[in-house]
Amino acid sequence: MAASLNNLALLYKTQGQYAVAEPLYKRALAIDEKALGKDHPDVATSLNTLAALYDTQGQYAAAEPLYKRALAIDEKAHGPDQPDVAQSLNNLAMLYPSQGLYAAAEPLYTRALAILEKAIGPDHPNVATSLNNLATLYDTQGQYAAAEPLYKRALAIDEKALGKDHPDVATSLNNLSGLYYAQGQYAAAEPLLKRSLAIFEKALGADHPNVATSLENLADFYRKTDRIKDAEPLKARAKKIRDIKR
């Protein structure tokens, strides 16, 4: 029953019907607590899903204690060095940068990365995701020298583990290109944006929303570097994709 409630709630959340989703998530949590006990890992999962709903709406004060309780349950149930603990650490860490609490996020991201490297190996795609999370935290603060090697390592892991034409590789390319753009290294940024677009087109099809986003990124790059004529057809194509998907 709890699983079915969570599935239905997720459907409503995906549609932005948060007020409909919330009582379903709460009921699922209550069922899990009663049936399994308050320290069961499935309770942690329900806490994380409810917290994510609040997080999406910017209700950080409501989300934080749920994420913290989920983390404590996972640590108790699995031990401090298990991948589920790393996921709970990442969930909590992601709550803080949007509030400007970078110092609170960094040790959580760092610990999550260390857990994953030890538990699943340094070349696993989940390690790449964790590297991107930490790099983005540094990038947001202008700590480019700290972010760049993390982005590069994440890209290398994704290319090796998933293949050079995987969408996750395209995402890593976008992250690294944004770093270069922020530093005015336009010649380094442009080929990464172009390669990212090509990967998305090949992997997802020409009319996928991720392709539209990639087109918009490249168009913005051209616009901000005074190449308006190059930007206009990309913007027009992105708009056409967005209009089709409505």
XYZ file of N, CA and C in Angstrom:
738
model
N 0.829 -1.203 0.000
C 0.000 0.000 0.000
C 0.870 1.262 0.000
N 1.897 1.254 0.866
C 2.780 2.421 0.935
C 3.473 2.655 -0.402
N 3.921 1.568 -1.036
C 4.584 1.699 -2.336
C 3.638 2.270 -3.383
N 2.387 1.811 -3.367
C 1.399 2.325 -4.316
C 1.108 3.806 -4.075
N 1.027 4.181 -2.815
C 0.813 5.593 -2.479
C 1.974 6.450 -2.964
N 3.188 5.959 -2.760
C 4.360 6.702 -3.229
C 4.376 6.847 -4.743
N 3.983 5.795 -5.458
C 3.931 5.861 -6.917
C 2.910 6.897 -7.393
N 1.743 6.893 -6.763
C 0.707 7.851 -7.134
C 1.150 9.275 -6.805
N 1.780 9.436 -5.644
C 2.268 10.761 -5.243
C 3.310 11.279 -6.225
N 4.175 10.368 -6.684
C 5.205 10.769 -7.645
C 4.577 11.273 -8.943
N 3.498 10.629 -9.369
C 2.791 11.071 -10.574
C 2.314 12.508 -10.416
N 1.709 12.803 -9.273
C 1.211 14.164 -9.035
C 2.357 15.162 -8.908
N 3.434 14.743 -8.236
C 4.595 15.638 -8.096
C 5.156 16.004 -9.464
N 5.251 15.010 -10.354
C 5.784 15.235 -11.694
C 4.955 16.264 -12.448
N 3.658 16.309 -12.147
C 2.757 17.267 -12.793
C 2.687 18.602 -12.051
N 3.464 18.719 -10.977
C 3.445 19.954 -10.196
C 2.259 20.075 -9.254
N 1.536 18.973 -9.036
C 0.376 18.987 -8.133
C 0.850 18.605 -6.720
N 1.602 19.524 -6.122
C 2.272 19.222 -4.859
C 1.279 19.050 -3.709
N 0.220 19.823 -3.716
C -0.767 19.732 -2.634
C -1.493 18.392 -2.653
N -1.602 17.785 -3.824
C -2.222 16.472 -3.929
C -1.234 15.384 -3.519
N 0.023 15.588 -3.875
C 1.049 14.575 -3.586
C 1.373 14.480 -2.096
N 1.380 15.607 -1.406
C 1.858 15.636 -0.016
C 1.138 14.669 0.915
N -0.213 14.657 0.963
C -0.865 13.721 1.891
C -0.641 12.255 1.548
N -0.408 11.964 0.276
C -0.112 10.584 -0.126
C 1.251 10.161 0.393
N 2.232 11.032 0.239
C 3.574 10.732 0.775
C 3.524 10.575 2.297
N 2.765 11.441 2.958
C 2.663 11.370 4.424
C 1.994 10.071 4.871
N 0.966 9.659 4.133
C 0.283 8.422 4.501
C 1.195 7.217 4.288
N 1.952 7.230 3.194
C 2.906 6.149 2.935
C 3.947 6.065 4.052
N 4.421 7.214 4.495
C 5.393 7.253 5.583
C 4.800 6.671 6.861
N 3.580 7.053 7.188
C 2.924 6.556 8.402
C 2.731 5.043 8.355
N 2.373 4.523 7.182
C 2.197 3.072 7.029
C 3.530 2.354 7.255
N 4.586 2.857 6.634
C 5.895 2.222 6.793
C 6.349 2.246 8.248
N 6.146 3.362 8.920
C 6.557 3.469 10.325
C 5.817 2.462 11.202
N 4.514 2.312 10.956
C 3.701 1.407 11.765
C 4.023 -0.059 11.451
N 4.196 -0.359 10.170
C 4.365 -1.753 9.771
C 5.799 -2.255 9.957
N 6.773 -1.369 9.789
C 8.173 -1.793 9.758
C 9.000 -1.289 10.940
N 8.467 -0.300 11.634
C 9.238 0.320 12.707
C 9.896 1.601 12.224
N 10.127 2.524 13.147
C 10.575 3.861 12.763
C 12.022 3.919 12.290
N 12.783 2.846 12.477
C 14.185 2.850 12.074
C 14.464 1.915 10.898
N 13.439 1.580 10.145
C 13.599 0.684 8.998
C 14.083 1.487 7.778
N 14.950 0.903 6.942
C 15.429 1.616 5.750
C 14.323 2.103 4.824
N 13.207 1.366 4.744
C 12.106 1.830 3.895
C 11.485 3.118 4.438
N 11.548 3.305 5.740
C 11.092 4.562 6.332
C 12.004 5.698 5.878
N 13.306 5.434 5.837
C 14.247 6.444 5.342
C 13.919 6.831 3.908
N 13.569 5.847 3.089
C 13.195 6.140 1.697
C 11.964 7.030 1.643
N 10.943 6.726 2.462
C 9.739 7.552 2.493
C 10.034 8.957 3.002
N 10.911 9.068 3.982
C 11.311 10.388 4.481
C 12.002 11.189 3.390
N 12.875 10.538 2.638
C 13.581 11.230 1.557
C 12.623 11.719 0.475
N 11.627 10.920 0.134
C 10.695 11.340 -0.917
C 9.835 12.511 -0.467
N 9.398 12.487 0.786
C 8.615 13.611 1.306
C 9.482 14.861 1.410
N 10.723 14.684 1.877
C 11.641 15.822 1.970
C 11.896 16.423 0.592
N 12.045 15.564 -0.421
C 12.294 16.045 -1.781
C 11.119 16.876 -2.295
N 9.905 16.496 -1.904
C 8.725 17.276 -2.291
C 8.809 18.687 -1.715
N 9.169 18.790 -0.437
C 9.306 20.106 0.190
C 10.463 20.885 -0.432
N 11.555 20.189 -0.685
C 12.743 20.808 -1.282
C 12.393 21.439 -2.623
N 11.636 20.708 -3.444
C 11.235 21.201 -4.764
C 10.465 22.505 -4.671
N 9.723 22.664 -3.590
C 8.905 23.865 -3.395
C 9.637 24.965 -2.628
N 10.899 24.722 -2.297
C 11.646 25.712 -1.538
C 11.311 25.740 -0.065
N 10.646 24.698 0.422
C 10.292 24.616 1.846
C 11.440 23.903 2.584
N 12.543 24.607 2.684
C 13.764 23.990 3.205
C 13.659 23.636 4.682
N 12.979 24.466 5.449
C 12.845 24.189 6.881
C 12.038 22.923 7.132
N 11.111 22.610 6.227
C 10.331 21.378 6.354
C 11.132 20.171 5.874
N 11.967 20.368 4.859
C 12.718 19.260 4.269
C 13.898 18.821 5.133
N 14.601 19.775 5.738
C 15.868 19.460 6.411
C 15.746 18.399 7.501
N 14.789 18.498 8.447
C 14.731 17.454 9.489
C 14.379 16.078 8.943
N 13.656 16.025 7.846
C 13.328 14.734 7.237
C 14.570 14.108 6.609
N 15.344 14.918 5.877
C 16.594 14.411 5.309
C 17.546 13.944 6.411
N 17.631 14.708 7.486
C 18.534 14.346 8.588
C 18.091 13.042 9.262
N 16.791 12.890 9.437
C 16.301 11.652 10.061
C 16.557 10.456 9.148
N 16.353 10.638 7.845
C 16.629 9.560 6.883
C 18.107 9.166 6.932
N 18.985 10.156 7.006
C 20.415 9.884 7.093
C 20.749 9.084 8.348
N 20.163 9.476 9.479
C 20.431 8.774 10.739
C 19.951 7.327 10.682
N 18.793 7.099 10.060
C 18.268 5.737 9.924
C 19.213 4.896 9.066
N 19.637 5.458 7.930
C 20.523 4.706 7.033
C 21.858 4.382 7.710
N 22.391 5.334 8.449
C 23.659 5.080 9.146
C 23.512 3.957 10.174
N 22.391 3.968 10.890
C 22.149 2.952 11.913
C 21.884 1.586 11.283
N 21.133 1.584 10.202
C 20.724 0.314 9.591
C 21.841 -0.326 8.764
N 22.632 0.499 8.076
C 23.611 -0.033 7.124
C 25.060 0.139 7.559
N 25.287 1.017 8.524
C 26.661 1.387 8.839
C 27.033 2.665 8.111
N 28.106 3.339 8.546
C 28.410 4.676 8.024
C 29.013 4.711 6.629
N 29.387 3.567 6.076
C 30.137 3.563 4.813
C 29.402 2.858 3.685
N 28.089 2.888 3.703
C 27.285 2.182 2.708
C 26.730 3.177 1.683
N 26.578 2.778 0.397
C 26.106 3.714 -0.626
C 24.785 4.411 -0.305
N 23.846 3.737 0.402
C 22.600 4.406 0.768
C 22.859 5.604 1.674
N 23.880 5.500 2.515
C 24.264 6.625 3.362
C 24.796 7.766 2.497
N 25.586 7.426 1.490
C 26.099 8.444 0.571
C 24.956 9.177 -0.124
N 23.910 8.441 -0.530
C 22.764 9.074 -1.182
C 22.049 10.024 -0.231
N 21.879 9.603 1.022
C 21.233 10.475 2.006
C 22.083 11.709 2.286
N 23.407 11.535 2.313
C 24.297 12.690 2.479
C 24.152 13.666 1.310
N 24.086 13.130 0.100
C 23.908 13.992 -1.073
C 22.577 14.722 -1.036
N 21.513 14.019 -0.623
C 20.204 14.656 -0.538
C 20.243 15.852 0.397
N 20.834 15.652 1.569
C 20.916 16.734 2.551
C 21.816 17.858 2.053
N 22.942 17.487 1.452
C 23.878 18.497 0.956
C 23.236 19.398 -0.094
N 22.417 18.819 -0.972
C 21.796 19.597 -2.047
C 20.827 20.654 -1.521
N 20.387 20.483 -0.309
C 19.454 21.433 0.301
C 20.141 22.760 0.627
N 21.424 22.725 0.901
C 22.113 23.887 1.463
C 22.569 24.938 0.438
N 23.117 24.575 -0.725
C 23.605 25.628 -1.624
C 22.531 26.629 -2.051
N 21.302 26.170 -2.246
C 20.234 27.089 -2.647
C 19.930 28.116 -1.569
N 20.390 27.843 -0.347
C 20.229 28.783 0.754
C 21.517 29.554 1.041
N 22.533 29.321 0.209
C 23.813 29.972 0.415
C 24.653 29.366 1.514
N 24.280 28.175 1.975
C 24.985 27.513 3.079
C 26.023 26.548 2.522
N 27.012 27.110 1.847
C 28.005 26.292 1.159
C 28.882 25.507 2.133
N 29.218 26.143 3.250
C 30.087 25.473 4.229
C 29.401 24.254 4.844
N 28.067 24.271 4.896
C 27.330 23.121 5.422
C 27.297 21.979 4.411
N 27.275 22.325 3.133
C 27.165 21.307 2.084
C 28.477 20.583 1.826
N 29.593 21.292 1.873
C 30.868 20.717 1.438
C 31.259 19.432 2.167
N 31.235 19.382 3.518
C 31.655 18.131 4.171
C 30.730 16.958 3.872
N 29.461 17.244 3.600
C 28.519 16.178 3.254
C 28.853 15.602 1.882
N 29.086 16.482 0.906
C 29.469 16.020 -0.433
C 30.795 15.257 -0.392
N 31.741 15.776 0.374
C 33.059 15.142 0.461
C 32.965 13.757 1.079
N 32.160 13.638 2.132
C 31.997 12.336 2.779
C 31.275 11.359 1.858
N 30.237 11.839 1.155
C 29.513 10.974 0.219
C 30.454 10.450 -0.864
N 31.310 11.323 -1.386
C 32.263 10.912 -2.415
C 33.213 9.840 -1.884
N 33.731 10.039 -0.676
C 34.657 9.069 -0.092
C 33.995 7.704 0.117
N 32.741 7.715 0.553
C 32.007 6.461 0.755
C 31.858 5.710 -0.561
N 31.447 6.431 -1.601
C 31.217 5.776 -2.890
C 32.511 5.249 -3.499
N 33.579 6.019 -3.399
C 34.859 5.553 -3.946
C 35.287 4.242 -3.282
N 35.076 4.161 -1.977
C 35.466 2.964 -1.235
C 34.511 1.796 -1.496
N 33.210 2.086 -1.573
C 32.204 1.020 -1.649
C 32.043 0.445 -3.055
N 32.103 1.303 -4.077
C 31.816 0.826 -5.438
C 32.978 1.041 -6.399
N 34.061 1.621 -5.917
C 35.231 1.807 -6.753
C 35.308 3.205 -7.335
N 36.522 3.686 -7.618
C 36.708 5.076 -8.054
C 36.251 5.370 -9.473
N 35.918 4.344 -10.246
C 35.562 4.553 -11.655
C 34.097 4.238 -11.954
N 33.253 4.264 -10.941
C 31.825 3.980 -11.119
C 31.081 5.266 -11.509
N 30.065 5.167 -12.376
C 29.305 6.366 -12.748
C 28.710 7.133 -11.568
N 28.337 6.429 -10.485
C 27.811 7.140 -9.316
C 28.882 8.006 -8.657
N 30.135 7.595 -8.785
C 31.237 8.430 -8.305
C 31.327 9.691 -9.164
N 31.121 9.546 -10.467
C 31.120 10.708 -11.362
C 30.031 11.703 -10.955
N 28.851 11.189 -10.631
C 27.767 12.066 -10.179
C 28.160 12.812 -8.912
N 28.790 12.095 -7.993
C 29.220 12.703 -6.741
C 30.303 13.751 -6.979
N 31.222 13.471 -7.889
C 32.238 14.454 -8.261
C 31.611 15.704 -8.855
N 30.620 15.516 -9.722
C 29.932 16.669 -10.313
C 29.232 17.506 -9.251
N 28.638 16.844 -8.257
C 27.973 17.586 -7.180
C 28.961 18.482 -6.437
N 30.094 17.912 -6.061
C 31.096 18.677 -5.322
C 31.700 19.769 -6.196
N 31.982 19.439 -7.459
C 32.536 20.441 -8.370
C 31.586 21.613 -8.567
N 30.296 21.321 -8.698
C 29.304 22.383 -8.870
C 29.266 23.295 -7.656
N 29.431 22.723 -6.469
C 29.473 23.531 -5.254
C 30.637 24.519 -5.314
N 31.813 24.039 -5.724
C 32.972 24.923 -5.843
C 32.773 25.945 -6.961
N 32.238 25.476 -8.080
C 31.994 26.334 -9.244
C 31.090 27.504 -8.864
N 30.021 27.207 -8.148
C 29.059 28.239 -7.740
C 29.708 29.328 -6.894
N 30.731 28.946 -6.146
C 31.431 29.896 -5.281
C 32.619 30.565 -5.975
N 32.818 30.256 -7.269
C 33.942 30.836 -7.991
C 35.265 30.168 -7.698
N 35.234 28.997 -7.086
C 36.461 28.255 -6.787
C 36.785 27.336 -7.975
N 37.149 27.975 -9.086
C 37.293 27.259 -10.341
C 38.456 26.266 -10.327
N 39.543 26.642 -9.659
C 40.701 25.747 -9.613
C 40.384 24.459 -8.861
N 39.482 24.536 -7.893
C 39.071 23.336 -7.162
C 38.067 22.517 -7.967
N 37.219 23.204 -8.734
C 36.153 22.519 -9.473
C 36.657 21.806 -10.721
N 37.597 22.407 -11.436
C 37.990 21.889 -12.750
C 38.467 20.440 -12.730
N 39.399 20.042 -11.846
C 39.840 18.637 -11.887
C 38.737 17.654 -11.531
N 37.769 18.073 -10.728
C 36.647 17.195 -10.387
C 35.741 16.993 -11.604
N 35.427 18.093 -12.300
C 34.634 17.984 -13.522
C 35.336 17.091 -14.552
N 36.652 17.279 -14.696
C 37.398 16.496 -15.688
C 37.409 15.014 -15.319
N 37.570 14.735 -14.040
C 37.589 13.333 -13.619
C 36.213 12.700 -13.825
N 35.140 13.445 -13.513
C 33.782 12.932 -13.730
C 33.546 12.628 -15.200
N 34.003 13.515 -16.060
C 33.858 13.305 -17.509
C 34.600 12.056 -17.949
N 35.822 11.890 -17.469
C 36.615 10.713 -17.849
C 35.960 9.417 -17.379
N 35.413 9.425 -16.179
C 34.726 8.235 -15.659
C 33.521 7.893 -16.521
N 32.705 8.905 -16.832
C 31.504 8.660 -17.636
C 31.859 8.134 -19.025
N 32.883 8.720 -19.631
C 33.284 8.263 -20.969
C 33.735 6.801 -20.941
N 34.506 6.436 -19.921
C 35.028 5.071 -19.825
C 33.925 4.072 -19.477
N 33.053 4.452 -18.535
C 32.047 3.511 -18.033
C 30.827 3.402 -18.939
N 30.453 4.497 -19.581
C 29.187 4.551 -20.311
C 29.355 4.677 -21.819
N 30.545 5.032 -22.252
C 30.765 5.273 -23.671
C 30.710 6.761 -23.972
N 31.423 7.174 -25.030
C 31.574 8.602 -25.308
C 30.314 9.275 -25.828
N 29.286 8.506 -26.148
C 28.057 9.078 -26.704
C 26.871 8.932 -25.749
N 27.133 8.783 -24.476
C 26.057 8.633 -23.486
C 25.583 10.011 -23.012
N 24.276 10.167 -22.760
C 23.771 11.469 -22.280
C 24.465 11.986 -21.024
N 24.888 11.095 -20.129
C 25.586 11.565 -18.924
C 26.918 12.218 -19.284
N 27.532 11.766 -20.349
C 28.757 12.407 -20.835
C 28.438 13.828 -21.302
N 27.316 13.982 -21.996
C 26.901 15.308 -22.453
C 26.690 16.255 -21.277
N 26.089 15.750 -20.209
C 25.882 16.576 -19.013
C 27.218 16.994 -18.412
N 28.165 16.057 -18.338
C 29.489 16.391 -17.810
C 30.202 17.412 -18.693
N 30.029 17.295 -19.994
C 30.609 18.281 -20.910
C 30.023 19.666 -20.680
N 28.716 19.728 -20.462
C 28.073 21.018 -20.183
C 28.610 21.640 -18.899
N 28.799 20.821 -17.879
C 29.327 21.336 -16.617
C 30.707 21.958 -16.808
N 31.569 21.238 -17.519
C 32.930 21.723 -17.720
C 32.944 22.966 -18.610
N 32.091 22.991 -19.618
C 32.045 24.163 -20.502
C 31.595 25.408 -19.734
N 30.647 25.236 -18.815
C 30.202 26.371 -18.012
C 31.316 26.948 -17.154
N 32.173 26.066 -16.653
C 33.322 26.506 -15.862
C 34.249 27.378 -16.702
N 34.531 26.927 -17.924
C 35.431 27.686 -18.787
C 34.801 29.022 -19.196
N 33.514 28.985 -19.482
C 32.845 30.223 -19.885
C 32.911 31.265 -18.775
N 32.679 30.813 -17.535
C 32.687 31.748 -16.406
C 34.044 32.424 -16.237
N 35.107 31.775 -16.718
C 36.448 32.345 -16.612
C 36.883 33.071 -17.887
N 35.945 33.158 -18.859
C 36.277 33.830 -20.107
C 37.109 32.991 -21.060
N 37.188 31.692 -20.811
C 37.954 30.791 -21.685
C 37.022 30.243 -22.775
N 36.631 31.138 -23.678
C 35.602 30.804 -24.657
C 36.051 29.737 -25.654
N 37.316 29.773 -26.027
C 37.813 28.788 -26.993
C 37.777 27.376 -26.413
N 37.893 27.264 -25.086
C 37.808 25.952 -24.439
C 36.365 25.513 -24.257
N 35.469 26.473 -24.050
C 34.072 26.152 -23.770
C 33.297 25.705 -25.010
N 33.517 26.358 -26.141
C 32.686 26.130 -27.331
C 32.682 24.693 -27.822
N 33.851 24.033 -28.000
C 33.796 22.655 -28.515
C 33.092 21.686 -27.565
N 33.138 21.968 -26.273
C 32.431 21.108 -25.319
C 30.923 21.249 -25.486
N 30.454 22.482 -25.672
C 29.028 22.703 -25.899
C 28.558 22.030 -27.187
N 29.365 22.134 -28.218
C 29.001 21.524 -29.504
C 28.961 19.994 -29.400
N 29.941 19.442 -28.711
C 29.972 17.981 -28.567
C 28.791 17.511 -27.726
N 28.455 18.254 -26.678
C 27.306 17.911 -25.842
C 26.020 17.881 -26.657
N 25.826 18.884 -27.484
C 24.643 18.942 -28.349
C 24.602 17.741 -29.280
N 25.724 17.408 -29.894
C 25.765 16.279 -30.827
C 25.422 14.964 -30.136
N 25.903 14.801 -28.915
C 25.603 13.570 -28.171
C 24.115 13.468 -27.880
N 23.532 14.551 -27.384
C 22.092 14.527 -27.071
C 21.264 14.232 -28.317
N 21.618 14.842 -29.437
C 20.867 14.609 -30.675
C 20.940 13.141 -31.087
N 22.126 12.567 -30.980
C 22.316 11.175 -31.396
C 21.640 10.201 -30.434
N 21.749 10.475 -29.143
C 21.260 9.529 -28.139
C 19.763 9.650 -27.892
N 19.225 10.871 -27.983
C 17.841 11.116 -27.559
C 16.911 11.518 -28.691
N 17.460 11.851 -29.845
C 16.633 12.302 -30.954
C 16.629 13.812 -31.050
N 16.364 14.309 -32.241
C 16.506 15.745 -32.518
C 15.484 16.617 -31.814
N 14.385 16.022 -31.357
C 13.306 16.824 -30.766
C 13.160 16.607 -29.258
N 14.187 16.103 -28.615
C 14.127 15.858 -27.172
C 14.341 17.165 -26.398
N 13.668 17.335 -25.251
C 13.864 18.561 -24.448
C 15.320 18.822 -24.065
N 16.098 17.766 -23.849
C 17.517 17.978 -23.531
C 18.280 18.586 -24.702
N 17.845 18.261 -25.907
C 18.436 18.873 -27.093
C 18.099 20.360 -27.120
N 16.847 20.685 -26.778
C 16.451 22.097 -26.719
C 17.300 22.855 -25.710
N 17.509 22.266 -24.542
C 18.342 22.915 -23.524
C 19.763 23.116 -24.024
N 20.299 22.109 -24.694
C 21.660 22.194 -25.222
C 21.756 23.258 -26.318
N 20.742 23.328 -27.155
C 20.692 24.386 -28.177
C 20.662 25.768 -27.534
N 19.870 25.893 -26.479
C 19.779 27.176 -25.770
C 21.105 27.553 -25.123
N 21.798 26.556 -24.568
C 23.108 26.831 -23.966
C 24.102 27.350 -24.994
N 24.132 26.686 -26.146
C 25.065 27.113 -27.192
C 24.659 28.476 -27.762
N 23.358 28.695 -27.915
C 22.882 29.992 -28.406
C 23.246 31.115 -27.435
N 23.072 30.862 -26.135
C 23.435 31.874 -25.136
C 24.929 32.166 -25.181
N 25.713 31.118 -25.400
C 27.155 31.309 -25.521
C 27.467 32.234 -26.702
N 26.838 31.980 -27.840
C 27.078 32.822 -29.018
C 26.590 34.249 -28.784
N 25.442 34.376 -28.140
C 24.895 35.721 -27.903
C 25.823 36.530 -26.994
N 26.332 35.877 -25.953
C 27.174 36.591 -24.990
C 28.583 36.844 -25.520
N 28.925 36.168 -26.610
C 30.230 36.419 -27.230
C 30.053 37.173 -28.558
N 28.912 37.881 -28.670
C 28.626 38.785 -29.792
C 28.571 38.070 -31.133
N 28.057 36.853 -31.129
C 27.861 36.110 -32.384
C 26.358 35.877 -32.564
N 25.643 36.971 -32.700
C 24.179 36.937 -32.726
C 23.657 36.107 -33.891
N 24.283 36.206 -35.048
C 23.810 35.470 -36.221
C 23.920 33.963 -36.019
N 24.921 33.531 -35.264
C 25.046 32.108 -34.969
C 24.013 31.659 -33.937
N 23.637 32.582 -33.063
C 22.713 32.242 -31.979
C 21.278 32.101 -32.461
N 20.868 32.958 -33.394
C 19.450 33.032 -33.764
C 18.856 31.716 -34.259
N 19.493 30.986 -35.190
C 18.879 29.726 -35.646
C 18.806 28.658 -34.551
N 19.750 28.689 -33.609
C 19.711 27.728 -32.506
C 18.540 28.029 -31.576
N 18.346 29.296 -31.273
C 17.219 29.692 -30.429
C 15.891 29.328 -31.088
N 15.805 29.566 -32.391
C 14.574 29.262 -33.123
C 14.296 27.757 -33.109
N 15.340 26.968 -33.272
C 15.152 25.514 -33.276
C 14.738 25.021 -31.889
N 15.371 25.585 -30.852
C 15.009 25.211 -29.484
C 13.554 25.559 -29.195
N 13.126 26.714 -29.636
C 11.731 27.137 -29.421
C 10.763 26.192 -30.118
N 11.130 25.756 -31.310
C 10.272 24.837 -32.071
C 10.117 23.521 -31.306
N 11.209 23.023 -30.719
C 11.142 21.797 -29.927
C 10.254 21.986 -28.714
N 10.420 23.109 -28.020
C 9.604 23.385 -26.834
C 8.119 23.454 -27.215
N 7.819 24.078 -28.344
C 6.417 24.208 -28.773
C 5.822 22.849 -29.106
N 6.619 21.958 -29.700
C 6.138 20.613 -30.026
C 5.786 19.843 -28.776
N 6.596 20.003 -27.710
C 6.432 19.219 -26.491
C 5.303 19.731 -25.606
N 4.767 20.894 -25.893
C 3.648 21.407 -25.072
C 2.356 20.667 -25.363
